[in-house]
PDB file of C-alpha atoms in Angstrom:
ATOM      1  CA  MET O   1     192.045 -56.354  13.532  1.00 79.00           C
ATOM      2  CA  ARG O   2     192.522 -54.778  10.788  1.00 90.00           C
ATOM      3  CA  GLY O   3     191.004 -55.337   6.865  1.00 94.00           C
ATOM      4  CA  ARG O   4     193.526 -55.489   4.299  1.00 95.00           C
ATOM      5  CA  ILE O   5     192.454 -53.957   1.118  1.00 96.00           C
ATOM      6  CA  THR O   6     194.826 -54.614  -2.556  1.00 95.00           C
ATOM      7  CA  ALA O   7     194.689 -55.516  -5.980  1.00 94.00           C
ATOM      8  CA  ASP O   8     196.923 -58.742  -6.157  1.00 92.00           C
ATOM      9  CA  GLY O   9     194.576 -60.964  -8.404  1.00 90.00           C
ATOM     10  CA  LEU O  10     193.646 -58.176 -10.508  1.00 92.00           C
ATOM     11  CA  ASP O  11     196.393 -58.220 -13.256  1.00 92.00           C
ATOM     12  CA  ASP O  12     194.307 -57.128 -16.406  1.00 92.00           C
ATOM     13  CA  ALA O  13     193.609 -54.130 -14.196  1.00 91.00           C
ATOM     14  CA  LEU O  14     196.759 -53.329 -13.218  1.00 91.00           C
ATOM     15  CA  ALA O  15     197.677 -53.884 -16.297  1.00 94.00           C
ATOM     16  CA  VAL O  16     195.678 -51.322 -17.822  1.00 93.00           C
ATOM     17  CA  LEU O  17     196.671 -49.085 -14.790  1.00 92.00           C
ATOM     18  CA  ALA O  18     200.460 -49.605 -15.565  1.00 92.00           C
ATOM     19  CA  ARG O  19     200.169 -47.259 -19.181  1.00 93.00           C
ATOM     20  CA  LEU O  20     199.730 -44.961 -17.516  1.00 93.00           C
ATOM     21  CA  GLY O  21     203.250 -44.640 -16.432  1.00 92.00           C
ATOM     22  CA  ASP O  22     205.415 -44.452 -13.768  1.00 87.00           C
ATOM     23  CA  GLY O  23     204.513 -40.919 -12.829  1.00 85.00           C
ATOM     24  CA  LEU O  24     200.528 -41.698 -12.968  1.00 92.00           C
ATOM     25  CA  ALA O  25     200.413 -45.167 -12.204  1.00 94.00           C
ATOM     26  CA  PRO O  26     200.547 -45.377  -8.130  1.00 93.00           C
ATOM     27  CA  SER O  27     198.709 -42.564  -7.890  1.00 94.00           C
ATOM     28  CA  ALA O  28     195.982 -43.769 -10.358  1.00 95.00           C
ATOM     29  CA  LEU O  29     196.345 -47.121  -7.929  1.00 96.00           C
ATOM     30  CA  ALA O  30     196.411 -45.247  -3.845  1.00 95.00           C
ATOM     31  CA  ASP O  31     193.264 -43.356  -5.439  1.00 95.00           C
ATOM     32  CA  ALA O  32     190.992 -46.226  -6.037  1.00 96.00           C
ATOM     33  CA  LEU O  33     192.089 -47.881  -3.173  1.00 97.00           C
ATOM     34  CA  ASN O  34     191.181 -45.669  -1.028  1.00 96.00           C
ATOM     35  CA  HIS O  35     188.115 -44.587  -2.534  1.00 96.00           C
ATOM     36  CA  THR O  36     187.148 -48.940  -1.633  1.00 97.00           C
ATOM     37  CA  ALA O  37     188.481 -48.771   1.685  1.00 97.00           C
ATOM     38  CA  ASN O  38     186.140 -45.611   2.463  1.00 97.00           C
ATOM     39  CA  GLN O  39     183.492 -47.455   0.826  1.00 97.00           C
ATOM     40  CA  ALA O  40     184.240 -50.576   2.968  1.00 97.00           C
ATOM     41  CA  ARG O  41     184.123 -48.748   5.904  1.00 97.00           C
ATOM     42  CA  GLN O  42     180.341 -47.294   5.354  1.00 97.00           C
ATOM     43  CA  ALA O  43     179.501 -50.523   4.528  1.00 97.00           C
ATOM     44  CA  LEU O  44     181.151 -51.526   7.954  1.00 97.00           C
ATOM     45  CA  ARG O  45     179.077 -48.633   9.837  1.00 97.00           C
ATOM     46  CA  THR O  46     175.778 -49.917   7.802  1.00 97.00           C
ATOM     47  CA  GLU O  47     176.530 -54.199   8.819  1.00 97.00           C
ATOM     48  CA  MET O  48     177.021 -52.961  12.258  1.00 96.00           C
ATOM     49  CA  GLU O  49     173.157 -51.108  12.121  1.00 95.00           C
ATOM     50  CA  ASN O  50     172.128 -54.199  10.319  1.00 96.00           C
ATOM     51  CA  ILE O  51     173.011 -56.704  13.099  1.00 95.00           C
ATOM     52  CA  PHE O  52     172.955 -54.922  16.544  1.00 93.00           C
ATOM     53  CA  GLU O  53     169.762 -54.528  18.144  1.00 89.00           C
ATOM     54  CA  PRO O  54     169.419 -52.354  19.805  1.00 86.00           C
ATOM     55  CA  LYS O  55     172.362 -50.261  17.450  1.00 88.00           C
ATOM     56  CA  PRO O  56     175.200 -49.418  18.529  1.00 91.00           C
ATOM     57  CA  THR O  57     176.484 -45.973  19.825  1.00 91.00           C
ATOM     58  CA  PRO O  58     177.197 -43.020  17.944  1.00 93.00           C
ATOM     59  CA  TRP O  59     180.743 -43.463  19.053  1.00 92.00           C
ATOM     60  CA  VAL O  60     180.590 -46.967  18.216  1.00 93.00           C
ATOM     61  CA  LEU O  61     179.997 -46.613  14.490  1.00 95.00           C
ATOM     62  CA  ASN O  62     182.330 -44.036  14.278  1.00 95.00           C
ATOM     63  CA  SER O  63     184.767 -45.935  15.392  1.00 95.00           C
ATOM     64  CA  ILE O  64     186.349 -47.755  12.098  1.00 97.00           C
ATOM     65  CA  ARG O  65     189.717 -45.950  10.957  1.00 96.00           C
ATOM     66  CA  VAL O  66     190.946 -45.943   7.493  1.00 96.00           C
ATOM     67  CA  LEU O  67     194.812 -46.296   6.733  1.00 95.00           C
ATOM     68  CA  GLN O  68     194.864 -44.770   3.314  1.00 94.00           C
ATOM     69  CA  ALA O  69     197.046 -46.641   1.045  1.00 95.00           C
ATOM     70  CA  LYS O  70     200.618 -44.233  -0.425  1.00 93.00           C
ATOM     71  CA  PRO O  71     201.939 -44.299  -3.838  1.00 92.00           C
ATOM     72  CA  SER O  72     204.347 -46.964  -3.323  1.00 84.00           C
ATOM     73  CA  ALA O  73     205.582 -50.377  -5.158  1.00 75.00           C
ATOM     74  CA  SER O  74     202.784 -52.249  -3.317  1.00 84.00           C
ATOM     75  CA  PRO O  75     199.960 -49.755  -1.743  1.00 92.00           C
ATOM     76  CA  GLU O  76     197.535 -51.055   0.763  1.00 95.00           C
ATOM     77  CA  ALA O  77     194.852 -49.430   1.974  1.00 96.00           C
ATOM     78  CA  ALA O  78     193.914 -50.557   5.739  1.00 96.00           C
ATOM     79  CA  LEU O  79     190.201 -50.699   8.097  1.00 97.00           C
ATOM     80  CA  TRP O  80     190.448 -50.673  11.741  1.00 95.00           C
ATOM     81  CA  VAL O  81     188.838 -50.202  14.833  1.00 95.00           C
ATOM     82  CA  GLN O  82     189.762 -47.173  17.243  1.00 90.00           C
ATOM     83  CA  ASP O  83     191.892 -48.700  19.589  1.00 87.00           C
ATOM     84  CA  GLN O  84     192.688 -45.808  21.803  1.00 82.00           C
ATOM     85  CA  ALA O  85     189.897 -45.127  25.016  1.00 78.00           C
ATOM     86  CA  ALA O  86     188.478 -41.117  24.998  1.00 70.00           C
ATOM     87  CA  GLY O  87     187.594 -39.397  28.427  1.00 70.00           C
ATOM     88  CA  LYS O  88     186.748 -41.390  31.525  1.00 72.00           C
ATOM     89  CA  ASN O  89     186.069 -44.190  29.786  1.00 73.00           C
ATOM     90  CA  PRO O  90     188.432 -46.894  29.907  1.00 78.00           C
ATOM     91  CA  PHE O  91     187.669 -48.637  27.622  1.00 86.00           C
ATOM     92  CA  THR O  92     188.022 -48.293  23.448  1.00 91.00           C
ATOM     93  CA  ALA O  93     185.611 -50.097  21.231  1.00 92.00           C
ATOM     94  CA  LYS O  94     188.431 -52.038  19.355  1.00 92.00           C
ATOM     95  CA  ASP O  95     187.331 -53.870  23.392  1.00 92.00           C
ATOM     96  CA  TYR O  96     183.655 -53.726  22.749  1.00 91.00           C
ATOM     97  CA  LEU O  97     183.204 -54.841  19.248  1.00 94.00           C
ATOM     98  CA  MET O  98     186.427 -57.623  19.206  1.00 94.00           C
ATOM     99  CA  PRO O  99     184.262 -60.719  21.107  1.00 94.00           C
ATOM    100  CA  GLN O 100     181.506 -59.219  18.410  1.00 94.00           C
ATOM    101  CA  VAL O 101     184.038 -60.169  15.125  1.00 95.00           C
ATOM    102  CA  GLU O 102     185.913 -63.157  16.737  1.00 93.00           C
ATOM    103  CA  GLY O 103     183.330 -64.733  19.610  1.00 93.00           C
ATOM    104  CA  GLY O 104     183.783 -64.807  22.916  1.00 91.00           C
ATOM    105  CA  GLU O 105     183.925 -63.166  26.198  1.00 91.00           C
ATOM    106  CA  ARG O 106     181.835 -60.044  27.126  1.00 89.00           C
ATOM    107  CA  ILE O 107     184.259 -56.537  28.522  1.00 87.00           C
ATOM    108  CA  LYS O 108     184.426 -56.254  32.726  1.00 89.00           C
ATOM    109  CA  ARG O 109     182.711 -52.859  33.198  1.00 90.00           C
ATOM    110  CA  ARG O 110     183.863 -50.642  36.228  1.00 90.00           C
ATOM    111  CA  SER O 111     180.388 -50.439  37.902  1.00 93.00           C
ATOM    112  CA  GLU O 112     181.210 -54.750  38.229  1.00 94.00           C
ATOM    113  CA  GLY O 113     184.241 -53.445  39.215  1.00 92.00           C
ATOM    114  CA  TYR O 114     183.149 -51.676  41.770  1.00 93.00           C
ATOM    115  CA  LEU O 115     179.438 -53.601  43.417  1.00 96.00           C
ATOM    116  CA  ARG O 116     183.114 -56.899  43.503  1.00 94.00           C
ATOM    117  CA  GLU O 117     184.819 -54.194  46.084  1.00 93.00           C
ATOM    118  CA  SER O 118     182.563 -53.539  47.374  1.00 93.00           C
ATOM    119  CA  GLY O 119     181.739 -57.332  47.822  1.00 95.00           C
ATOM    120  CA  ILE O 120     178.315 -56.740  46.912  1.00 96.00           C
ATOM    121  CA  LEU O 121     178.998 -59.381  43.457  1.00 97.00           C
ATOM    122  CA  PRO O 122     179.867 -62.757  43.946  1.00 96.00           C
ATOM    123  CA  ALA O 123     183.827 -63.785  42.084  1.00 93.00           C
ATOM    124  CA  GLY O 124     182.592 -65.184  38.611  1.00 93.00           C
ATOM    125  CA  ARG O 125     179.725 -63.314  38.205  1.00 96.00           C
ATOM    126  CA  PHE O 126     178.288 -60.492  36.095  1.00 96.00           C
ATOM    127  CA  ILE O 127     175.558 -58.051  36.237  1.00 97.00           C
ATOM    128  CA  VAL O 128     172.713 -57.706  33.573  1.00 96.00           C
ATOM    129  CA  PRO O 129     169.840 -55.471  33.596  1.00 96.00           C
ATOM    130  CA  ALA O 130     166.561 -57.117  35.269  1.00 97.00           C
ATOM    131  CA  ALA O 131     162.832 -56.313  34.137  1.00 96.00           C
ATOM    132  CA  GLY O 132     163.626 -52.755  36.365  1.00 97.00           C
ATOM    133  CA  ALA O 133     166.647 -50.913  34.824  1.00 97.00           C
ATOM    134  CA  ARG O 134     166.374 -47.732  33.060  1.00 97.00           C
ATOM    135  CA  MET O 135     167.610 -48.265  29.895  1.00 96.00           C
ATOM    136  CA  ASP O 136     168.609 -46.016  27.410  1.00 94.00           C
ATOM    137  CA  ALA O 137     168.304 -45.930  23.631  1.00 91.00           C
ATOM    138  CA  TYR O 138     171.188 -48.117  22.556  1.00 91.00           C
ATOM    139  CA  GLY O 139     170.186 -51.248  24.982  1.00 90.00           C
ATOM    140  CA  ASN O 140     172.522 -50.082  28.083  1.00 91.00           C
ATOM    141  CA  ILE O 141     171.788 -49.172  31.453  1.00 95.00           C
ATOM    142  CA  GLN O 142     170.867 -45.578  32.308  1.00 96.00           C
ATOM    143  CA  LYS O 143     174.044 -43.761  33.825  1.00 93.00           C
ATOM    144  CA  GLY O 144     171.961 -42.232  35.989  1.00 94.00           C
ATOM    145  CA  HIS O 145     169.995 -44.846  37.433  1.00 96.00           C
ATOM    146  CA  MET O 146     173.635 -46.932  37.187  1.00 95.00           C
ATOM    147  CA  MET O 147     174.421 -44.328  39.788  1.00 93.00           C
ATOM    148  CA  GLN O 148     171.727 -44.417  41.794  1.00 93.00           C
ATOM    149  CA  ILE O 149     172.224 -48.274  42.177  1.00 95.00           C
ATOM    150  CA  LEU O 150     175.984 -47.807  42.644  1.00 94.00           C
ATOM    151  CA  SER O 151     175.455 -44.657  45.213  1.00 91.00           C
ATOM    152  CA  GLY O 152     172.726 -46.390  47.397  1.00 92.00           C
ATOM    153  CA  LEU O 153     174.483 -49.553  47.862  1.00 93.00           C
ATOM    154  CA  LYS O 154     177.700 -47.271  49.278  1.00 90.00           C
ATOM    155  CA  ALA O 155     180.140 -49.343  46.473  1.00 90.00           C
ATOM    156  CA  MET O 156     180.817 -45.782  44.367  1.00 77.00           C
ATOM    157  CA  LYS O 157     184.591 -45.197  45.290  1.00 62.00           C
ATOM    158  CA  LEU O 158     186.418 -42.900  42.836  1.00 52.00           C
ATOM    159  CA  ALA O 159     189.124 -41.612  43.062  1.00 42.00           C
ATOM    160  CA  GLY O 160     188.783 -37.812  44.364  1.00 43.00           C
ATOM    161  CA  SER O 161     185.749 -38.123  45.599  1.00 47.00           C
ATOM    162  CA  ASP O 162     183.151 -40.181  47.558  1.00 53.00           C
ATOM    163  CA  ASN O 163     179.538 -40.346  45.268  1.00 55.00           C
ATOM    164  CA  ALA O 164     177.793 -42.964  47.808  1.00 54.00           C
ATOM    165  CA  ALA O 165     175.191 -42.654  49.534  1.00 53.00           C
ATOM    166  CA  THR O 166     174.757 -41.683  53.490  1.00 51.00           C
ATOM    167  CA  ASP O 167     172.780 -40.746  56.227  1.00 51.00           C
ATOM    168  CA  SER O 168     172.654 -36.975  55.272  1.00 50.00           C
ATOM    169  CA  LYS O 169     169.722 -35.552  55.526  1.00 49.00           C
ATOM    170  CA  ARG O 170     170.172 -34.345  52.252  1.00 52.00           C
ATOM    171  CA  SER O 171     171.398 -37.938  50.611  1.00 48.00           C
ATOM    172  CA  LEU O 172     168.097 -39.780  52.565  1.00 48.00           C
ATOM    173  CA  ARG O 173     165.989 -37.055  50.340  1.00 55.00           C
ATOM    174  CA  LYS O 174     167.173 -38.969  47.775  1.00 61.00           C
ATOM    175  CA  GLY O 175     166.477 -42.440  49.267  1.00 70.00           C
ATOM    176  CA  HIS O 176     169.037 -43.789  47.652  1.00 81.00           C
ATOM    177  CA  ALA O 177     170.778 -45.987  50.655  1.00 81.00           C
ATOM    178  CA  LEU O 178     167.054 -47.312  51.722  1.00 88.00           C
ATOM    179  CA  ALA O 179     165.847 -47.982  47.710  1.00 94.00           C
ATOM    180  CA  PHE O 180     168.191 -50.651  46.996  1.00 95.00           C
ATOM    181  CA  PHE O 181     169.085 -54.059  48.461  1.00 96.00           C
ATOM    182  CA  VAL O 182     170.975 -57.515  47.675  1.00 97.00           C
ATOM    183  CA  LEU O 183     168.591 -60.348  46.248  1.00 96.00           C
ATOM    184  CA  LYS O 184     169.211 -63.750  47.692  1.00 96.00           C
ATOM    185  CA  ARG O 185     168.416 -67.025  46.792  1.00 95.00           C
ATOM    186  CA  GLY O 186     169.427 -68.571  50.343  1.00 96.00           C
ATOM    187  CA  LYS O 187     172.397 -67.139  51.305  1.00 94.00           C
ATOM    188  CA  THR O 188     173.941 -66.649  46.983  1.00 96.00           C
ATOM    189  CA  PRO O 189     172.876 -63.136  45.899  1.00 97.00           C
ATOM    190  CA  ILE O 190     171.025 -63.266  42.663  1.00 98.00           C
ATOM    191  CA  GLY O 191     170.716 -59.452  42.316  1.00 98.00           C
ATOM    192  CA  ILE O 192     170.285 -55.716  43.639  1.00 98.00           C
ATOM    193  CA  ALA O 193     166.418 -54.738  44.112  1.00 98.00           C
ATOM    194  CA  GLU O 194     165.186 -51.361  43.855  1.00 97.00           C
ATOM    195  CA  ARG O 195     161.658 -50.438  46.421  1.00 96.00           C
ATOM    196  CA  ARG O 196     160.673 -47.946  45.980  1.00 92.00           C
ATOM    197  CA  GLY O 197     156.715 -47.105  48.502  1.00 91.00           C
ATOM    198  CA  LYS O 198     155.250 -50.430  47.158  1.00 92.00           C
ATOM    199  CA  ASN O 199     156.610 -50.627  44.042  1.00 94.00           C
ATOM    200  CA  LEU O 200     159.840 -53.329  44.184  1.00 96.00           C
ATOM    201  CA  VAL O 201     161.093 -54.351  41.261  1.00 97.00           C
ATOM    202  CA  MET O 202     164.981 -56.129  39.837  1.00 97.00           C
ATOM    203  CA  VAL O 203     167.207 -53.588  38.013  1.00 98.00           C
ATOM    204  CA  LEU O 204     170.086 -56.350  37.856  1.00 98.00           C
ATOM    205  CA  ALA O 205     170.596 -59.727  37.775  1.00 98.00           C
ATOM    206  CA  PHE O 206     173.931 -61.237  38.606  1.00 98.00           C
ATOM    207  CA  VAL O 207     175.078 -64.480  35.918  1.00 97.00           C
ATOM    208  CA  ARG O 208     177.894 -65.681  34.570  1.00 95.00           C
ATOM    209  CA  GLN O 209     180.244 -64.098  32.562  1.00 91.00           C
ATOM    210  CA  PRO O 210     178.189 -63.695  29.348  1.00 90.00           C
ATOM    211  CA  GLN O 211     179.712 -65.000  26.086  1.00 90.00           C
ATOM    212  CA  TYR O 212     179.513 -63.723  22.443  1.00 91.00           C
ATOM    213  CA  ARG O 213     179.341 -65.270  19.254  1.00 91.00           C
ATOM    214  CA  GLU O 214     181.443 -64.516  16.174  1.00 93.00           C
ATOM    215  CA  ARG O 215     178.177 -62.096  15.109  1.00 93.00           C
ATOM    216  CA  PHE O 216     180.408 -58.600  12.970  1.00 96.00           C
ATOM    217  CA  LYS O 217     181.788 -60.383   9.830  1.00 96.00           C
ATOM    218  CA  PHE O 218     184.403 -57.124  10.321  1.00 97.00           C
ATOM    219  CA  HIS O 219     186.792 -59.147   7.015  1.00 95.00           C
ATOM    220  CA  ASP O 220     184.376 -60.969   5.257  1.00 96.00           C
ATOM    221  CA  VAL O 221     181.945 -57.096   4.828  1.00 97.00           C
ATOM    222  CA  VAL O 222     185.544 -55.406   3.638  1.00 96.00           C
ATOM    223  CA  ARG O 223     186.798 -58.581   1.225  1.00 94.00           C
ATOM    224  CA  ARG O 224     183.307 -58.650  -0.178  1.00 95.00           C
ATOM    225  CA  VAL O 225     183.183 -54.910  -0.241  1.00 95.00           C
ATOM    226  CA  ALA O 226     186.484 -55.086  -2.613  1.00 92.00           C
ATOM    227  CA  GLU O 227     186.271 -58.256  -4.091  1.00 90.00           C
ATOM    228  CA  ASN O 228     182.769 -59.759  -4.487  1.00 86.00           C
ATOM    229  CA  ASP O 229     180.971 -56.437  -5.047  1.00 88.00           C
ATOM    230  CA  GLY O 230     183.622 -55.550  -8.040  1.00 89.00           C
ATOM    231  CA  GLN O 231     184.433 -52.210  -6.372  1.00 94.00           C
ATOM    232  CA  LEU O 232     187.922 -51.755  -6.301  1.00 96.00           C
ATOM    233  CA  GLU O 233     188.391 -52.749 -10.164  1.00 94.00           C
ATOM    234  CA  ALA O 234     185.345 -50.067 -10.639  1.00 95.00           C
ATOM    235  CA  ASN O 235     187.302 -47.995  -8.969  1.00 96.00           C
ATOM    236  CA  ILE O 236     190.843 -47.923 -10.657  1.00 95.00           C
ATOM    237  CA  ASP O 237     188.365 -47.234 -13.990  1.00 94.00           C
ATOM    238  CA  LYS O 238     187.191 -44.284 -12.359  1.00 95.00           C
ATOM    239  CA  ALA O 239     190.915 -43.650 -10.965  1.00 95.00           C
ATOM    240  CA  ILE O 240     192.613 -44.129 -14.660  1.00 94.00           C
ATOM    241  CA  ALA O 241     189.437 -41.930 -16.333  1.00 94.00           C
ATOM    242  CA  ASP O 242     190.270 -39.284 -13.598  1.00 93.00           C
ATOM    243  CA  ALA O 243     194.272 -39.732 -14.217  1.00 93.00           C
ATOM    244  CA  LEU O 244     194.399 -39.409 -18.219  1.00 91.00           C
ATOM    245  CA  SER O 245     191.480 -36.029 -17.909  1.00 91.00           C
ATOM    246  CA  GLY O 246     193.623 -34.148 -14.892  1.00 87.00           C
ATOM    247  CA  ARG O 247     191.715 -35.157 -12.651  1.00 85.00           C
ATOM    248  CA  LEU O 248     192.948 -37.283  -9.950  1.00 87.00           C
ATOM    249  CA  PRO O 249     193.773 -35.776  -6.538  1.00 80.00           C
ATOM    250  CA  LYS O 250     196.044 -35.063  -4.871  1.00 73.00           C
ATOM    251  CA  MET O 251     197.558 -37.722  -1.842  1.00 63.00           C
ATOM    252  CA  ARG O 252     196.224 -36.268   1.776  1.00 54.00           C
ATOM    253  CA  GLY O 253     197.161 -37.871   5.316  1.00 45.00           C
ATOM    254  CA  ARG O 254     196.988 -41.451   5.689  1.00 41.00           C
ATOM    255  CA  ARG O 255     194.531 -41.717   8.340  1.00 39.00           C
ATOM    256  CA  GLY O 256     190.841 -41.179   7.889  1.00 43.00           C
TER     257      GLY O 256
END
C-alpha cells in the first residue's frame, strides 16, 4: 500500500522550474514533492478521523510514513503505512488498515487464538463485543476486561507465565474463574457470558469472520491532494520563489 507523488503531467510548472538550472531545479522539485507528501499525510489522518467511528487509536492515526524525494532525474515522494510490529503486538498498522483500503477479512486477534487453542472458540468463528463488554474510547474491549475473560476461562497460555485463574484462595477471591462461562444454543457455543451476583450479561459473541468493505480511500486522498486540489503545483511555485530568494531548505533524510 503506497501512494506515489510525482510531477508527471505538470509540463508548464516543470518548464518554469527548469529555468532555475541544474543546480537548483532538482532540489526545488524535491522540496515541493515532500511538502505535498506531508500535506497528504495530514489529509490521510483527517480522513481516518472522519470515516472511522469510534476514532482509531493514536498508534493507527500516526502510522502514515513519508518516503521523501531526493533531487534526481525522476524524483518521487511516497506515502505508506507502518508495516513493522511494535512491542508485543504481532500486527502492524498496515494489517489493521489494509482491509479498510481494499476490503476483505479482518485480521485474527491473539485473544481469538487463545480461545480457539483452548477449545472454546469453534473453528471458523470469531469474537465481537457483546452488550456486556467493557469498551475503551477506541471501540475495543478494555484490555483488563479481556484479560479477566481469558483468565477466568483458563485460556491464557502466554509463554513463560500462567495467567489463568486457578483454585488458589487469591484467584478465587477475584472471582473470574466462576464468573465466565460459555453460552450455548443447544449444543452450539454462541458466546461468553459473565455472571457477578445476580447480574448476568453476554460479553463476547461468536460470529462468522467479519468482512470489511472499502472505506479508507487511501490512494484517492493522496491523488486529490496532489492533483485535484492543486497542492503540488502551488508547492512548486513556492519552491521556485524560495530557490530564487535563497530560502530553499536543505534536503534531509528520506523517511518522515
